[in-house]
């Protein structure tokens, strides 16, 4: 069976998942953090049944293999100097071989790469060619922290696995179906034509996966459904999916727009940004940093960007409570907008860190949406990370919990392009 790797390359990290396709079975997954440092961390998780007898069992000093609590999985860990992505990937592939997870590099026949910005050039996943790589480089203007790292990952894999099909899967492409009135800002039109100043959205692979899965769970054709997908993680966005197409989404030109996030502000009146900048004497770079790294749940609560911490202390900490309330309020507002835009909704779908795991946040949100015919089944909602309907049987609008699976979506796109 063909093995496909789904890759998410960041500036100093690289996450991967290795899947057997088309069986869609995860064979191994892992992450290399702190690339470029003397103490980079490599973690690889894999099933106990996978490592074959010829797997190398000799480990260096800093290498460890531990068994998971349920006895079904193993975790390989190592701390070592890794100078760049090329070395990181080479090490990871060599380790997969040493551990008996793959027999040799050639077993990996496809590699799918998450790419953050696809602009208007990419409305679906594509096989990487020289032209595609050039475009990903040029789109770095839209995602300066991400696209260069994504491109670096692609080039490094191409060198090490020249025979494998290389595919780019864009965070923005699902949203390319938005109509003009939704993606354009009310700015002079020439900025759109000159600079591509418009809404692109993000988390597209996640919204695409959970909307398709929702249709399966509801036993309906995606074409006949109006869905609102709530990707609530550290980064958070909401999408209106009508007939399987994204028609509006809460992130904008960049992932700063929309909801209140862990450390990102979400929507703010732009003139307020200039006002604060002037009063505080902040440079553009400093202000951008505040909006991206010091705002959101962290900025309001003053104590943490993590929803778990805020829920733990909200009864005794006013700012923590306020941050939770503002988070919920923004979600409810966007859902309301999208119900209005689509002229109704059949189901809302919760996913990502907060959406999948926070029972109280899901309850707060659904309780506020009762007005359009959605009722929470409190017992069904009392779960973390399951795939389950959390609205009551007689709820006119359904609420679903669907753990996202961007890696699977990436691997499927690789398969489809083979
Ligand atoms: P991202 O991929 O955007 O980094 P995730 O989707 O992994 O983020 O979500 C991470 C966030 O999920 C954490 O910051 C935390 O706030 C939230 N989270 C995880 N588990 C829980 C939980 N049990 N209750 C509330 N929030 C949770």
Short mmCIF file of C-alpha atoms and ligand atoms in Angstrom, two decimals:
data_model
loop_
_atom_site.label_atom_id
_atom_site.label_comp_id
_atom_site.label_asym_id
_atom_site.label_seq_id
_atom_site.Cartn_x
_atom_site.Cartn_y
_atom_site.Cartn_z
CA UNK A 1 0.00 0.00 0.00
CA UNK A 2 1.20 3.52 -0.78
CA UNK A 3 2.38 5.62 2.12
CA UNK A 4 1.59 9.30 2.08
CA UNK A 5 3.01 11.97 4.33
CA UNK A 6 1.06 15.06 5.39
CA UNK A 7 3.44 17.87 6.35
CA UNK A 8 3.03 21.16 8.15
CA UNK A 9 6.33 23.04 8.06
CA UNK A 10 6.72 26.11 10.26
CA UNK A 11 9.71 28.42 10.55
CA UNK A 12 11.29 26.39 13.37
CA UNK A 13 9.14 23.29 13.48
CA UNK A 14 7.87 20.51 11.27
CA UNK A 15 4.84 18.37 12.01
CA UNK A 16 4.07 15.25 10.02
CA UNK A 17 1.70 12.35 9.79
CA UNK A 18 2.39 9.20 7.79
CA UNK A 19 -0.69 7.43 6.46
CA UNK A 20 -1.39 4.23 4.58
CA UNK A 21 -3.54 5.27 1.63
CA UNK A 22 -6.19 4.74 0.45
CA UNK A 23 -6.90 2.83 3.70
CA UNK A 24 -6.53 6.16 5.57
CA UNK A 25 -4.70 4.45 8.44
CA UNK A 26 -2.26 6.58 10.46
CA UNK A 27 1.06 4.74 10.73
CA UNK A 28 3.10 7.35 12.55
CA UNK A 29 3.02 10.99 13.49
CA UNK A 30 5.48 13.37 14.97
CA UNK A 31 7.03 16.75 15.30
CA UNK A 32 10.49 18.27 15.15
CA UNK A 33 10.68 21.43 17.21
CA UNK A 34 13.38 24.07 17.64
CA UNK A 35 14.91 23.49 14.20
CA UNK A 36 18.05 25.64 13.95
CA UNK A 37 18.99 25.08 17.60
CA UNK A 38 21.48 22.84 19.38
CA UNK A 39 18.66 21.26 21.37
CA UNK A 40 16.04 20.48 18.74
CA UNK A 41 13.40 17.99 19.91
CA UNK A 42 12.25 15.08 17.77
CA UNK A 43 9.12 13.16 18.74
CA UNK A 44 7.68 10.26 16.73
CA UNK A 45 4.62 8.28 17.83
CA UNK A 46 3.79 4.95 16.22
CA UNK A 47 1.87 1.74 16.88
CA UNK A 48 3.59 -1.09 18.76
CA UNK A 49 2.60 -3.54 16.03
CA UNK A 50 4.35 -1.52 13.35
CA UNK A 51 8.01 -1.75 14.20
CA UNK A 52 9.29 -4.85 12.47
CA UNK A 53 11.85 -7.30 13.82
CA UNK A 54 14.62 -5.74 11.81
CA UNK A 55 14.09 -2.39 13.52
CA UNK A 56 17.29 -1.06 15.06
CA UNK A 57 17.02 -1.19 18.83
CA UNK A 58 20.34 0.48 19.60
CA UNK A 59 19.67 3.94 21.00
CA UNK A 60 22.05 6.82 21.55
CA UNK A 61 22.31 8.55 24.96
CA UNK A 62 19.65 11.17 24.36
CA UNK A 63 17.23 8.84 22.60
CA UNK A 64 14.24 7.33 24.41
CA UNK A 65 11.40 5.05 23.46
CA UNK A 66 8.45 4.79 25.83
CA UNK A 67 5.26 2.77 25.73
CA UNK A 68 1.94 4.61 25.88
CA UNK A 69 -0.33 4.05 28.90
CA UNK A 70 -2.78 1.91 26.92
CA UNK A 71 0.12 -0.21 25.63
CA UNK A 72 -0.91 0.36 22.01
CA UNK A 73 1.63 2.95 21.00
CA UNK A 74 5.29 3.84 21.29
CA UNK A 75 6.89 7.24 21.50
CA UNK A 76 10.42 7.94 20.29
CA UNK A 77 12.07 11.10 21.65
CA UNK A 78 15.45 12.66 21.06
CA UNK A 79 17.15 16.00 21.69
CA UNK A 80 19.93 16.90 19.29
CA UNK A 81 21.40 19.74 17.21
CA UNK A 82 19.50 20.24 13.93
CA UNK A 83 20.67 23.09 11.72
CA UNK A 84 17.89 23.33 9.14
CA UNK A 85 14.75 21.77 7.66
CA UNK A 86 16.73 19.61 5.26
CA UNK A 87 18.61 18.01 8.15
CA UNK A 88 15.40 17.71 10.20
CA UNK A 89 13.60 15.84 7.43
CA UNK A 90 16.60 13.66 6.65
CA UNK A 91 16.85 12.69 10.33
CA UNK A 92 13.12 12.01 10.60
CA UNK A 93 13.06 9.79 7.49
CA UNK A 94 16.14 7.92 8.68
CA UNK A 95 14.50 7.38 12.08
CA UNK A 96 11.29 6.09 10.47
CA UNK A 97 13.50 3.57 8.71
CA UNK A 98 15.55 2.66 11.82
CA UNK A 99 12.38 2.17 13.85
CA UNK A 100 11.01 -0.18 11.20
CA UNK A 101 8.10 2.12 10.36
CA UNK A 102 9.16 2.24 6.69
CA UNK A 103 11.46 -0.21 4.90
CA UNK A 104 13.09 2.55 2.87
CA UNK A 105 12.44 6.12 1.72
CA UNK A 106 10.90 4.93 -1.57
CA UNK A 107 7.87 3.59 0.26
CA UNK A 108 6.64 7.16 0.63
CA UNK A 109 5.02 7.85 -2.72
CA UNK A 110 3.32 11.15 -1.96
CA UNK A 111 3.90 14.18 0.26
CA UNK A 112 1.18 16.76 0.87
CA UNK A 113 2.23 20.13 2.25
CA UNK A 114 0.09 22.58 4.12
CA UNK A 115 0.60 26.04 2.60
CA UNK A 116 -0.94 29.00 4.39
CA UNK A 117 -1.48 31.56 1.61
CA UNK A 118 -2.68 30.57 -1.84
CA UNK A 119 -4.08 33.98 -2.83
CA UNK A 120 -6.35 33.96 -5.88
CA UNK A 121 -3.99 31.67 -7.76
CA UNK A 122 -5.03 28.47 -6.03
CA UNK A 123 -8.66 27.45 -5.53
CA UNK A 124 -7.77 23.80 -4.98
CA UNK A 125 -4.79 21.61 -4.10
CA UNK A 126 -2.16 21.21 -6.82
CA UNK A 127 0.86 19.10 -7.76
CA UNK A 128 3.94 21.21 -7.00
CA UNK A 129 5.78 22.38 -10.13
CA UNK A 130 8.46 25.08 -10.48
CA UNK A 131 5.71 27.54 -11.31
CA UNK A 132 3.70 26.59 -8.20
CA UNK A 133 6.78 27.02 -6.00
CA UNK A 134 7.50 30.44 -7.50
CA UNK A 135 3.91 31.48 -6.75
CA UNK A 136 4.12 30.20 -3.15
CA UNK A 137 7.30 32.28 -2.76
CA UNK A 138 5.58 35.36 -4.18
CA UNK A 139 2.57 34.88 -1.89
CA UNK A 140 4.90 35.34 1.10
CA UNK A 141 3.72 38.98 1.01
CA UNK A 142 0.39 37.72 2.37
CA UNK A 143 1.84 35.27 4.94
CA UNK A 144 5.40 36.40 5.72
CA UNK A 145 5.83 34.02 8.65
CA UNK A 146 4.37 30.96 7.00
CA UNK A 147 4.76 30.71 3.22
CA UNK A 148 8.59 30.86 3.23
CA UNK A 149 8.67 28.03 5.80
CA UNK A 150 6.11 26.02 3.80
CA UNK A 151 8.21 26.48 0.63
CA UNK A 152 11.34 25.45 2.52
CA UNK A 153 9.61 22.23 3.61
CA UNK A 154 8.53 21.46 0.05
CA UNK A 155 12.04 21.97 -1.35
CA UNK A 156 13.65 19.88 1.37
CA UNK A 157 11.28 16.95 0.79
CA UNK A 158 11.72 17.19 -2.98
CA UNK A 159 15.49 16.78 -2.53
CA UNK A 160 15.18 13.79 -0.21
CA UNK A 161 12.19 12.10 -1.88
CA UNK A 162 12.56 13.06 -5.58
CA UNK A 163 10.32 10.19 -6.70
CA UNK A 164 7.37 11.14 -4.43
CA UNK A 165 4.48 13.23 -5.74
CA UNK A 166 4.61 16.62 -4.07
CA UNK A 167 1.27 18.36 -3.48
CA UNK A 168 0.45 21.79 -2.04
CA UNK A 169 -2.75 22.11 0.01
CA UNK A 170 -3.70 25.71 0.72
CA UNK A 171 -5.43 27.04 3.85
CA UNK A 172 -7.16 29.65 1.72
CA UNK A 173 -8.35 27.66 -1.29
CA UNK A 174 -11.65 26.45 0.21
CA UNK A 175 -12.69 30.10 0.63
CA UNK A 176 -12.08 31.01 -3.01
CA UNK A 177 -15.78 30.35 -3.65
CA UNK A 178 -16.81 33.41 -1.59
CA UNK A 179 -18.82 35.90 -3.64
CA UNK A 180 -17.34 39.32 -4.36
CA UNK A 181 -19.61 41.12 -1.93
CA UNK A 182 -18.20 39.00 0.88
CA UNK A 183 -14.51 39.01 0.04
CA UNK A 184 -14.16 42.69 -0.86
CA UNK A 185 -13.55 45.36 1.75
CA UNK A 186 -15.26 48.71 1.33
CA UNK A 187 -12.00 50.35 0.33
CA UNK A 188 -11.05 52.05 -2.96
CA UNK A 189 -11.38 49.24 -5.50
CA UNK A 190 -7.93 49.95 -6.97
CA UNK A 191 -6.28 48.45 -3.85
CA UNK A 192 -7.89 45.16 -4.70
CA UNK A 193 -6.67 45.21 -8.30
CA UNK A 194 -3.25 46.58 -7.40
CA UNK A 195 -2.43 44.62 -4.23
CA UNK A 196 -4.99 41.85 -3.96
CA UNK A 197 -6.45 43.63 -0.91
CA UNK A 198 -9.37 41.35 -0.05
CA UNK A 199 -10.51 38.66 2.35
CA UNK A 200 -8.80 35.28 1.85
CA UNK A 201 -9.76 33.47 5.06
CA UNK A 202 -7.86 30.55 6.62
CA UNK A 203 -8.32 27.10 8.21
CA UNK A 204 -9.89 26.11 4.87
CA UNK A 205 -8.74 22.49 5.06
CA UNK A 206 -10.39 22.11 8.46
CA UNK A 207 -13.66 23.78 7.42
CA UNK A 208 -13.71 21.62 4.26
CA UNK A 209 -13.13 18.41 6.24
CA UNK A 210 -15.72 19.01 8.97
CA UNK A 211 -18.40 20.24 6.57
CA UNK A 212 -18.04 17.13 4.39
CA UNK A 213 -18.04 14.91 7.47
CA UNK A 214 -21.11 16.70 8.88
CA UNK A 215 -23.07 15.86 5.73
CA UNK A 216 -22.09 12.18 6.13
CA UNK A 217 -23.13 12.15 9.80
CA UNK A 218 -26.42 13.87 9.01
CA UNK A 219 -27.04 11.41 6.16
CA UNK A 220 -27.60 14.27 3.72
CA UNK A 221 -26.03 15.49 0.51
CA UNK A 222 -23.61 18.35 1.22
CA UNK A 223 -25.13 20.20 -1.75
CA UNK A 224 -28.45 20.48 0.10
CA UNK A 225 -27.03 21.79 3.39
CA UNK A 226 -26.44 25.14 5.02
CA UNK A 227 -23.71 24.66 7.62
CA UNK A 228 -21.77 26.92 9.96
CA UNK A 229 -18.41 25.46 10.92
CA UNK A 230 -16.75 26.73 14.10
CA UNK A 231 -13.00 26.09 14.17
CA UNK A 232 -12.23 27.23 17.71
CA UNK A 233 -8.58 26.67 18.56
CA UNK A 234 -5.80 29.02 19.58
CA UNK A 235 -6.49 30.50 16.16
CA UNK A 236 -10.24 30.57 15.55
CA UNK A 237 -12.49 31.10 12.57
CA UNK A 238 -16.10 30.50 11.54
CA UNK A 239 -17.27 29.69 8.02
CA UNK A 240 -20.68 29.72 6.35
CA UNK A 241 -20.76 26.66 4.08
CA UNK A 242 -23.67 26.62 1.66
CA UNK A 243 -24.05 23.67 -0.69
CA UNK A 244 -20.53 22.55 0.20
CA UNK A 245 -18.99 25.92 -0.66
CA UNK A 246 -17.54 28.53 1.63
CA UNK A 247 -19.59 31.67 1.08
CA UNK A 248 -18.18 33.71 3.98
CA UNK A 249 -15.58 33.34 6.68
CA UNK A 250 -14.47 35.34 9.71
CA UNK A 251 -10.75 35.62 9.01
CA UNK A 252 -9.81 38.27 6.52
CA UNK A 253 -6.81 39.42 4.49
CA UNK A 254 -4.83 37.80 7.29
CA UNK A 255 -5.72 35.45 10.18
CA UNK A 256 -5.91 38.44 12.54
CA UNK A 257 -9.53 39.25 11.69
CA UNK A 258 -12.79 37.90 13.06
CA UNK A 259 -13.18 36.18 16.41
CA UNK A 260 -11.38 36.84 19.69
CA UNK A 261 -8.53 34.30 19.69
CA UNK A 262 -5.90 33.08 22.16
CA UNK A 263 -3.61 36.07 21.58
CA UNK A 264 -5.06 37.69 18.42
CA UNK A 265 -7.52 40.54 18.74
CA UNK A 266 -9.97 39.60 16.00
CA UNK A 267 -11.99 42.50 14.59
CA UNK A 268 -10.99 45.97 15.82
CA UNK A 269 -11.90 49.40 14.50
CA UNK A 270 -8.76 50.38 12.52
CA UNK A 271 -8.85 54.00 13.67
CA UNK A 272 -8.51 52.77 17.24
CA UNK A 273 -5.31 51.01 16.26
CA UNK A 274 -3.81 54.31 14.97
CA UNK A 275 -5.06 56.13 18.08
CA UNK A 276 -3.36 53.68 20.46
CA UNK A 277 -0.20 53.62 18.35
CA UNK A 278 0.10 57.37 18.55
CA UNK A 279 -0.61 57.60 22.30
CA UNK A 280 1.79 54.80 23.13
CA UNK A 281 4.41 55.79 20.57
CA UNK A 282 4.42 52.34 19.00
CA UNK A 283 5.96 51.41 15.65
CA UNK A 284 3.91 49.47 13.09
CA UNK A 285 5.85 46.37 13.98
CA UNK A 286 5.22 46.79 17.72
CA UNK A 287 1.51 47.40 17.16
CA UNK A 288 1.24 44.35 14.87
CA UNK A 289 2.91 42.30 17.57
CA UNK A 290 0.42 43.54 20.19
CA UNK A 291 -2.55 42.72 17.95
CA UNK A 292 -1.22 39.23 17.18
CA UNK A 293 0.56 38.15 20.34
CA UNK A 294 -0.72 40.20 23.29
CA UNK A 295 -4.43 40.59 22.61
CA UNK A 296 -7.40 38.22 22.54
CA UNK A 297 -8.01 36.01 25.59
CA UNK A 298 -4.57 36.89 26.95
CA UNK A 299 -5.02 40.63 26.54
CA UNK A 300 -8.43 40.77 28.18
CA UNK A 301 -7.82 38.27 30.98
CA UNK A 302 -4.27 39.51 31.69
CA UNK A 303 -3.43 36.00 32.91
CA UNK A 304 -3.57 33.39 30.14
CA UNK A 305 -4.22 32.73 26.47
CA UNK A 306 -5.45 29.22 27.25
CA UNK A 307 -9.20 28.75 27.57
CA UNK A 308 -8.68 25.97 30.15
CA UNK A 309 -6.91 28.34 32.56
CA UNK A 310 -9.63 30.95 32.20
CA UNK A 311 -12.47 28.49 32.79
CA UNK A 312 -10.66 27.20 35.88
CA UNK A 313 -10.59 30.61 37.58
CA UNK A 314 -13.54 32.45 36.03
CA UNK A 315 -15.62 32.30 39.21
CA UNK A 316 -13.04 34.26 41.17
CA UNK A 317 -11.26 36.24 38.48
CA UNK A 318 -13.32 38.99 36.81
CA UNK A 319 -11.04 39.44 33.81
CA UNK A 320 -10.93 35.71 33.11
CA UNK A 321 -14.73 35.65 33.13
CA UNK A 322 -14.87 38.70 30.86
CA UNK A 323 -12.47 37.11 28.36
CA UNK A 324 -14.62 33.95 28.20
CA UNK A 325 -17.76 36.05 27.76
CA UNK A 326 -16.23 38.13 24.98
CA UNK A 327 -15.02 34.97 23.21
CA UNK A 328 -18.53 33.47 23.33
CA UNK A 329 -20.13 36.76 22.31
CA UNK A 330 -18.03 37.05 19.15
CA UNK A 331 -18.79 33.46 18.15
CA UNK A 332 -22.52 34.03 18.65
CA UNK A 333 -22.41 37.25 16.60
CA UNK A 334 -20.70 35.59 13.65
CA UNK A 335 -23.09 32.64 13.72
CA UNK A 336 -25.99 35.12 13.69
CA UNK A 337 -24.51 36.92 10.68
CA UNK A 338 -24.08 33.71 8.76
CA UNK A 339 -27.58 32.47 9.51
CA UNK A 340 -28.82 35.75 8.08
CA UNK A 341 -26.53 35.54 5.04
CA UNK A 342 -27.59 32.00 4.17
CA UNK A 343 -31.24 32.58 5.08
CA UNK A 344 -31.13 29.76 7.63
CA UNK A 345 -28.89 26.95 8.81
CA UNK A 346 -29.23 23.18 9.11
CA UNK A 347 -26.36 22.50 11.52
CA UNK A 348 -23.48 24.12 13.32
CA UNK A 349 -20.25 22.16 13.75
CA UNK A 350 -17.72 22.54 16.56
CA UNK A 351 -14.08 21.65 15.99
CA UNK A 352 -10.42 22.37 17.04
CA UNK A 353 -8.97 22.64 20.57
CA UNK A 354 -11.74 24.60 22.29
CA UNK A 355 -14.56 23.35 20.03
CA UNK A 356 -13.60 19.71 20.55
CA UNK A 357 -12.74 19.84 24.24
CA UNK A 358 -14.55 22.59 26.06
CA UNK A 359 -17.91 21.35 27.30
CA UNK A 360 -18.82 24.67 29.03
CA UNK A 361 -17.89 26.87 26.06
CA UNK A 362 -19.98 24.74 23.68
CA UNK A 363 -22.88 24.97 26.14
CA UNK A 364 -22.59 28.75 26.48
CA UNK A 365 -22.62 29.15 22.70
CA UNK A 366 -25.48 26.76 21.93
CA UNK A 367 -27.62 28.14 24.77
CA UNK A 368 -27.39 31.58 23.20
CA UNK A 369 -28.46 30.23 19.81
CA UNK A 370 -31.77 28.78 21.05
CA UNK A 371 -33.67 31.53 19.24
CA UNK A 372 -33.17 29.89 15.84
CA UNK A 373 -34.22 26.46 16.95
CA UNK A 374 -31.19 24.75 18.41
CA UNK A 375 -31.32 22.88 21.72
CA UNK A 376 -28.36 21.31 23.48
CA UNK A 377 -28.45 17.73 24.68
CA UNK A 378 -26.41 18.24 27.85
CA UNK A 379 -25.56 14.58 28.23
CA UNK A 380 -24.40 14.22 24.63
CA UNK A 381 -22.36 17.40 25.05
CA UNK A 382 -20.55 15.93 28.03
CA UNK A 383 -17.71 14.54 25.87
CA UNK A 384 -14.30 15.54 24.60
CA UNK A 385 -12.98 14.84 21.13
CA UNK A 386 -15.69 12.38 20.02
CA UNK A 387 -17.64 12.57 16.79
CA UNK A 388 -21.14 13.15 18.07
CA UNK A 389 -24.41 15.05 17.69
CA UNK A 390 -24.78 17.33 20.72
CA UNK A 391 -28.24 18.76 19.99
CA UNK A 392 -31.44 17.06 21.15
CA UNK A 393 -33.31 14.70 18.80
CA UNK A 394 -36.06 17.28 18.27
CA UNK A 395 -33.68 20.21 17.80
CA UNK A 396 -34.68 21.89 14.51
CA UNK A 397 -31.09 22.94 13.86
CA UNK A 398 -28.44 20.35 14.70
CA UNK A 399 -25.21 20.90 16.61
CA UNK A 400 -22.36 18.50 15.92
CA UNK A 401 -18.96 17.91 17.42
CA UNK A 402 -16.47 16.73 14.79
CA UNK A 403 -12.74 16.52 15.58
CA UNK A 404 -10.91 18.10 12.67
CA UNK A 405 -8.44 16.08 10.61
CA UNK A 406 -6.44 18.34 8.33
CA UNK A 407 -3.76 15.67 7.80
CA UNK A 408 -6.29 13.20 6.44
CA UNK A 409 -7.67 15.86 4.11
CA UNK A 410 -4.13 16.60 2.87
CA UNK A 411 -3.43 12.89 2.31
CA UNK A 412 -6.73 12.52 0.42
CA UNK A 413 -5.80 15.42 -1.83
CA UNK A 414 -2.45 13.75 -2.59
CA UNK A 415 -4.29 10.53 -3.49
CA UNK A 416 -6.74 12.40 -5.71
CA UNK A 417 -3.87 13.98 -7.67
CA UNK A 418 -1.88 10.75 -8.17
P1 LIG B 1 -4.06 25.66 17.24
O1 LIG B 1 -4.06 24.47 16.31
O2 LIG B 1 -4.75 26.86 16.66
O3 LIG B 1 -2.75 25.97 17.86
P2 LIG B 1 -5.73 23.99 18.89
O4 LIG B 1 -6.84 23.69 17.94
O5 LIG B 1 -4.77 22.92 19.22
O6 LIG B 1 -4.97 25.30 18.46
O7 LIG B 1 -6.39 24.55 20.25
C1 LIG B 1 -5.60 24.88 21.32
C2 LIG B 1 -6.47 25.53 22.39
O8 LIG B 1 -7.52 24.62 22.75
C3 LIG B 1 -5.73 25.80 23.68
O9 LIG B 1 -5.16 27.07 23.65
C4 LIG B 1 -6.82 25.72 24.72
O10 LIG B 1 -7.31 27.02 24.97
C5 LIG B 1 -7.93 24.95 24.06
N1 LIG B 1 -8.29 23.72 24.79
C6 LIG B 1 -7.74 22.50 24.70
N2 LIG B 1 -8.33 21.65 25.57
C7 LIG B 1 -9.29 22.36 26.22
C8 LIG B 1 -10.25 22.07 27.24
N3 LIG B 1 -10.37 20.86 27.77
N4 LIG B 1 -11.05 23.06 27.64
C9 LIG B 1 -10.95 24.30 27.11
N5 LIG B 1 -10.09 24.63 26.16
C10 LIG B 1 -9.26 23.69 25.72
#
